[in-house]
GROMACS .gro file of C-alpha atoms in nm:
model
  231
    1UNK     CA    1   2.639  -0.703   4.036
    2UNK     CA    2   2.779  -1.055   4.079
    3UNK     CA    3   2.439  -1.202   3.984
    4UNK     CA    4   2.430  -1.024   3.650
    5UNK     CA    5   2.786  -1.123   3.560
    6UNK     CA    6   2.775  -1.483   3.679
    7UNK     CA    7   2.819  -1.776   3.442
    8UNK     CA    8   2.466  -1.890   3.521
    9UNK     CA    9   2.321  -1.554   3.423
   10UNK     CA   10   2.518  -1.544   3.100
   11UNK     CA   11   2.413  -1.899   3.012
   12UNK     CA   12   2.050  -1.814   3.078
   13UNK     CA   13   2.076  -1.509   2.852
   14UNK     CA   14   2.229  -1.721   2.577
   15UNK     CA   15   1.943  -1.970   2.605
   16UNK     CA   16   1.691  -1.688   2.596
   17UNK     CA   17   1.850  -1.550   2.278
   18UNK     CA   18   1.843  -1.893   2.114
   19UNK     CA   19   1.481  -1.945   2.213
   20UNK     CA   20   1.381  -1.597   2.097
   21UNK     CA   21   1.549  -1.647   1.758
   22UNK     CA   22   1.392  -1.991   1.712
   23UNK     CA   23   1.046  -1.861   1.807
   24UNK     CA   24   1.073  -1.569   1.566
   25UNK     CA   25   1.179  -1.807   1.287
   26UNK     CA   26   0.889  -2.045   1.360
   27UNK     CA   27   0.638  -1.760   1.348
   28UNK     CA   28   0.780  -1.612   1.028
   29UNK     CA   29   0.842  -1.938   0.839
   30UNK     CA   30   0.556  -2.156   0.961
   31UNK     CA   31   0.295  -1.892   1.043
   32UNK     CA   32   0.047  -2.004   0.776
   33UNK     CA   33   0.066  -2.366   0.892
   34UNK     CA   34   0.030  -2.269   1.258
   35UNK     CA   35  -0.273  -2.051   1.186
   36UNK     CA   36  -0.434  -2.335   0.991
   37UNK     CA   37  -0.390  -2.557   1.295
   38UNK     CA   38  -0.539  -2.289   1.519
   39UNK     CA   39  -0.847  -2.261   1.298
   40UNK     CA   40  -0.887  -2.638   1.287
   41UNK     CA   41  -0.865  -2.667   1.666
   42UNK     CA   42  -1.116  -2.386   1.703
   43UNK     CA   43  -1.353  -2.567   1.465
   44UNK     CA   44  -1.328  -2.887   1.670
   45UNK     CA   45  -1.390  -2.696   1.992
   46UNK     CA   46  -1.698  -2.538   1.839
   47UNK     CA   47  -1.832  -2.879   1.729
   48UNK     CA   48  -1.777  -3.014   2.080
   49UNK     CA   49  -1.957  -2.717   2.233
   50UNK     CA   50  -1.645  -2.587   2.410
   51UNK     CA   51  -1.592  -2.214   2.463
   52UNK     CA   52  -1.356  -2.038   2.217
   53UNK     CA   53  -1.001  -1.949   2.313
   54UNK     CA   54  -0.797  -1.646   2.216
   55UNK     CA   55  -0.662  -1.739   1.869
   56UNK     CA   56  -0.352  -1.525   1.913
   57UNK     CA   57  -0.264  -1.697   2.240
   58UNK     CA   58  -0.329  -2.036   2.083
   59UNK     CA   59  -0.108  -1.945   1.788
   60UNK     CA   60   0.191  -1.858   2.007
   61UNK     CA   61   0.134  -2.161   2.230
   62UNK     CA   62   0.165  -2.381   1.922
   63UNK     CA   63   0.470  -2.185   1.806
   64UNK     CA   64   0.638  -2.247   2.144
   65UNK     CA   65   0.554  -2.618   2.120
   66UNK     CA   66   0.708  -2.629   1.773
   67UNK     CA   67   1.029  -2.469   1.902
   68UNK     CA   68   1.052  -2.709   2.197
   69UNK     CA   69   0.991  -3.005   1.969
   70UNK     CA   70   1.273  -2.896   1.738
   71UNK     CA   71   1.528  -2.771   1.993
   72UNK     CA   72   1.440  -2.953   2.312
   73UNK     CA   73   1.375  -2.798   2.652
   74UNK     CA   74   1.521  -2.466   2.757
   75UNK     CA   75   1.628  -2.368   3.106
   76UNK     CA   76   1.390  -2.071   3.101
   77UNK     CA   77   1.121  -1.954   3.338
   78UNK     CA   78   0.764  -1.886   3.235
   79UNK     CA   79   0.848  -1.516   3.264
   80UNK     CA   80   1.130  -1.560   3.012
   81UNK     CA   81   0.897  -1.740   2.772
   82UNK     CA   82   0.630  -1.472   2.807
   83UNK     CA   83   0.890  -1.199   2.748
   84UNK     CA   84   1.007  -1.372   2.431
   85UNK     CA   85   0.649  -1.412   2.309
   86UNK     CA   86   0.577  -1.043   2.367
   87UNK     CA   87   0.892  -0.943   2.179
   88UNK     CA   88   0.827  -1.177   1.885
   89UNK     CA   89   0.464  -1.064   1.867
   90UNK     CA   90   0.583  -0.705   1.828
   91UNK     CA   91   0.839  -0.806   1.564
   92UNK     CA   92   0.576  -1.003   1.373
   93UNK     CA   93   0.330  -0.714   1.391
   94UNK     CA   94   0.590  -0.480   1.239
   95UNK     CA   95   0.671  -0.735   0.969
   96UNK     CA   96   0.305  -0.779   0.875
   97UNK     CA   97   0.251  -0.402   0.877
   98UNK     CA   98   0.552  -0.348   0.652
   99UNK     CA   99   0.437  -0.625   0.417
  100UNK     CA  100   0.089  -0.473   0.392
  101UNK     CA  101   0.231  -0.127   0.331
  102UNK     CA  102   0.457  -0.254   0.052
  103UNK     CA  103   0.164  -0.440  -0.104
  104UNK     CA  104  -0.058  -0.132  -0.087
  105UNK     CA  105   0.212   0.081  -0.247
  106UNK     CA  106   0.272  -0.170  -0.529
  107UNK     CA  107  -0.099  -0.217  -0.603
  108UNK     CA  108  -0.170   0.156  -0.584
  109UNK     CA  109   0.105   0.238  -0.833
  110UNK     CA  110  -0.024  -0.024  -1.077
  111UNK     CA  111  -0.389   0.078  -1.044
  112UNK     CA  112  -0.325   0.450  -1.086
  113UNK     CA  113  -0.108   0.402  -1.393
  114UNK     CA  114  -0.375   0.183  -1.553
  115UNK     CA  115  -0.667   0.417  -1.479
  116UNK     CA  116  -0.532   0.770  -1.518
  117UNK     CA  117  -0.814   0.908  -1.733
  118UNK     CA  118  -1.098   0.772  -1.522
  119UNK     CA  119  -0.934   0.872  -1.195
  120UNK     CA  120  -0.872   1.220  -1.334
  121UNK     CA  121  -1.240   1.265  -1.418
  122UNK     CA  122  -1.350   1.135  -1.078
  123UNK     CA  123  -1.101   1.359  -0.901
  124UNK     CA  124  -1.232   1.660  -1.096
  125UNK     CA  125  -1.585   1.573  -0.982
  126UNK     CA  126  -1.463   1.534  -0.624
  127UNK     CA  127  -1.302   1.877  -0.636
  128UNK     CA  128  -1.619   2.033  -0.777
  129UNK     CA  129  -1.811   1.880  -0.487
  130UNK     CA  130  -1.562   2.034  -0.244
  131UNK     CA  131  -1.612   2.377  -0.402
  132UNK     CA  132  -1.990   2.343  -0.381
  133UNK     CA  133  -1.952   2.252  -0.014
  134UNK     CA  134  -1.750   2.570   0.039
  135UNK     CA  135  -1.418   2.390   0.076
  136UNK     CA  136  -1.089   2.439  -0.105
  137UNK     CA  137  -0.987   2.227  -0.400
  138UNK     CA  138  -0.704   1.978  -0.349
  139UNK     CA  139  -0.427   1.873  -0.590
  140UNK     CA  140  -0.596   1.664  -0.856
  141UNK     CA  141  -0.331   1.392  -0.843
  142UNK     CA  142  -0.361   1.353  -0.467
  143UNK     CA  143  -0.739   1.327  -0.486
  144UNK     CA  144  -0.703   1.068  -0.763
  145UNK     CA  145  -0.468   0.856  -0.552
  146UNK     CA  146  -0.707   0.866  -0.257
  147UNK     CA  147  -0.991   0.756  -0.482
  148UNK     CA  148  -0.772   0.474  -0.612
  149UNK     CA  149  -0.710   0.344  -0.259
  150UNK     CA  150  -1.086   0.316  -0.204
  151UNK     CA  151  -1.113   0.121  -0.529
  152UNK     CA  152  -0.853  -0.141  -0.436
  153UNK     CA  153  -0.872  -0.169  -0.057
  154UNK     CA  154  -1.148  -0.432  -0.062
  155UNK     CA  155  -0.918  -0.681  -0.230
  156UNK     CA  156  -0.623  -0.610   0.001
  157UNK     CA  157  -0.557  -0.698   0.363
  158UNK     CA  158  -0.493  -0.368   0.538
  159UNK     CA  159  -0.595  -0.458   0.892
  160UNK     CA  160  -0.246  -0.380   1.024
  161UNK     CA  161  -0.234  -0.032   0.870
  162UNK     CA  162  -0.381   0.257   1.068
  163UNK     CA  163  -0.524   0.552   0.875
  164UNK     CA  164  -0.211   0.770   0.915
  165UNK     CA  165   0.008   0.497   0.762
  166UNK     CA  166  -0.232   0.458   0.468
  167UNK     CA  167  -0.228   0.835   0.412
  168UNK     CA  168   0.153   0.835   0.430
  169UNK     CA  169   0.161   0.562   0.165
  170UNK     CA  170  -0.077   0.763  -0.058
  171UNK     CA  171   0.149   1.068  -0.032
  172UNK     CA  172   0.459   0.860  -0.110
  173UNK     CA  173   0.300   0.710  -0.423
  174UNK     CA  174   0.167   1.049  -0.530
  175UNK     CA  175   0.518   1.191  -0.514
  176UNK     CA  176   0.631   0.915  -0.750
  177UNK     CA  177   0.385   1.046  -1.013
  178UNK     CA  178   0.468   1.418  -1.034
  179UNK     CA  179   0.360   1.452  -1.400
  180UNK     CA  180   0.087   1.190  -1.421
  181UNK     CA  181  -0.200   1.433  -1.368
  182UNK     CA  182  -0.244   1.784  -1.500
  183UNK     CA  183  -0.309   2.073  -1.263
  184UNK     CA  184  -0.685   2.135  -1.227
  185UNK     CA  185  -0.821   2.305  -1.536
  186UNK     CA  186  -1.137   2.317  -1.741
  187UNK     CA  187  -1.190   2.300  -2.114
  188UNK     CA  188  -1.561   2.337  -2.177
  189UNK     CA  189  -1.735   2.089  -1.952
  190UNK     CA  190  -1.506   1.800  -2.024
  191UNK     CA  191  -1.171   1.721  -1.860
  192UNK     CA  192  -0.912   1.658  -2.129
  193UNK     CA  193  -0.717   1.392  -1.934
  194UNK     CA  194  -0.365   1.400  -1.802
  195UNK     CA  195  -0.055   1.529  -1.975
  196UNK     CA  196   0.103   1.188  -1.939
  197UNK     CA  197  -0.181   1.019  -2.125
  198UNK     CA  198  -0.188   1.276  -2.404
  199UNK     CA  199   0.189   1.251  -2.443
  200UNK     CA  200   0.161   0.875  -2.490
  201UNK     CA  201  -0.031   0.917  -2.817
  202UNK     CA  202   0.162   0.978  -3.140
  203UNK     CA  203   0.165   1.334  -3.268
  204UNK     CA  204  -0.028   1.362  -3.597
  205UNK     CA  205   0.185   1.464  -3.896
  206UNK     CA  206   0.196   1.840  -3.961
  207UNK     CA  207  -0.029   1.927  -4.252
  208UNK     CA  208   0.084   2.161  -4.525
  209UNK     CA  209   0.018   2.526  -4.452
  210UNK     CA  210  -0.312   2.617  -4.616
  211UNK     CA  211  -0.333   2.928  -4.831
  212UNK     CA  212  -0.507   3.209  -4.643
  213UNK     CA  213  -0.852   3.301  -4.775
  214UNK     CA  214  -0.989   3.654  -4.752
  215UNK     CA  215  -1.339   3.761  -4.660
  216UNK     CA  216  -1.450   3.739  -5.022
  217UNK     CA  217  -1.354   3.376  -5.041
  218UNK     CA  218  -1.057   3.437  -5.274
  219UNK     CA  219  -0.692   3.372  -5.221
  220UNK     CA  220  -0.532   3.717  -5.193
  221UNK     CA  221  -0.272   3.802  -5.451
  222UNK     CA  222   0.091   3.816  -5.360
  223UNK     CA  223   0.249   4.156  -5.316
  224UNK     CA  224   0.385   4.300  -5.638
  225UNK     CA  225   0.150   4.099  -5.859
  226UNK     CA  226  -0.134   4.262  -6.055
  227UNK     CA  227  -0.460   4.109  -6.157
  228UNK     CA  228  -0.580   4.108  -6.513
  229UNK     CA  229  -0.852   4.362  -6.422
  230UNK     CA  230  -0.596   4.606  -6.273
  231UNK     CA  231  -0.387   4.582  -6.583
   0.00000   0.00000   0.00000
């Protein structure tokens, strides 16, 4: 117990905390610059015919060098340094995952709102295919959001997002659009679009009530009035 409460132990823990904080800041603030340096070093190694190195390990080695250059040496063991690297790597992975998830959510919202009619038609077709395959239809809005993800994922970096996280994001965005898509319905062979889209168009002015016309093509007389022939 004396070892863990000694001044030396406390000082070492303080140094570890300072190093950990500085390393996390270097990775978050200078990550793009550090990765550019890693790629450049890898290019030079390739030109020289040297074997490649693990880019992730090279990245954190350069981050540690940057911290030491800025703060000076630390009274830490290699085990301490490795522990800090492991911790910061996990923190950075969570940060990148959260950033990618927020980007996916923002882009999905924008794409869906801009392509409601087309997504609605494609979702209707997808549901018809499910029925033909003997499967149950799914909520039209949810199918539309899944289609939208496939449309935009090529232009996004989603390498940190596993499939369950992507599906969770789709569900979250779908819940933000409760009235954007109509329930599945058919009118002839053509889908009439979503309620939200139809509501966005101005309502045409109400025309004057037309006089009813009977089967003979004449306007029927009002009650109590007599025609000239009857009189």
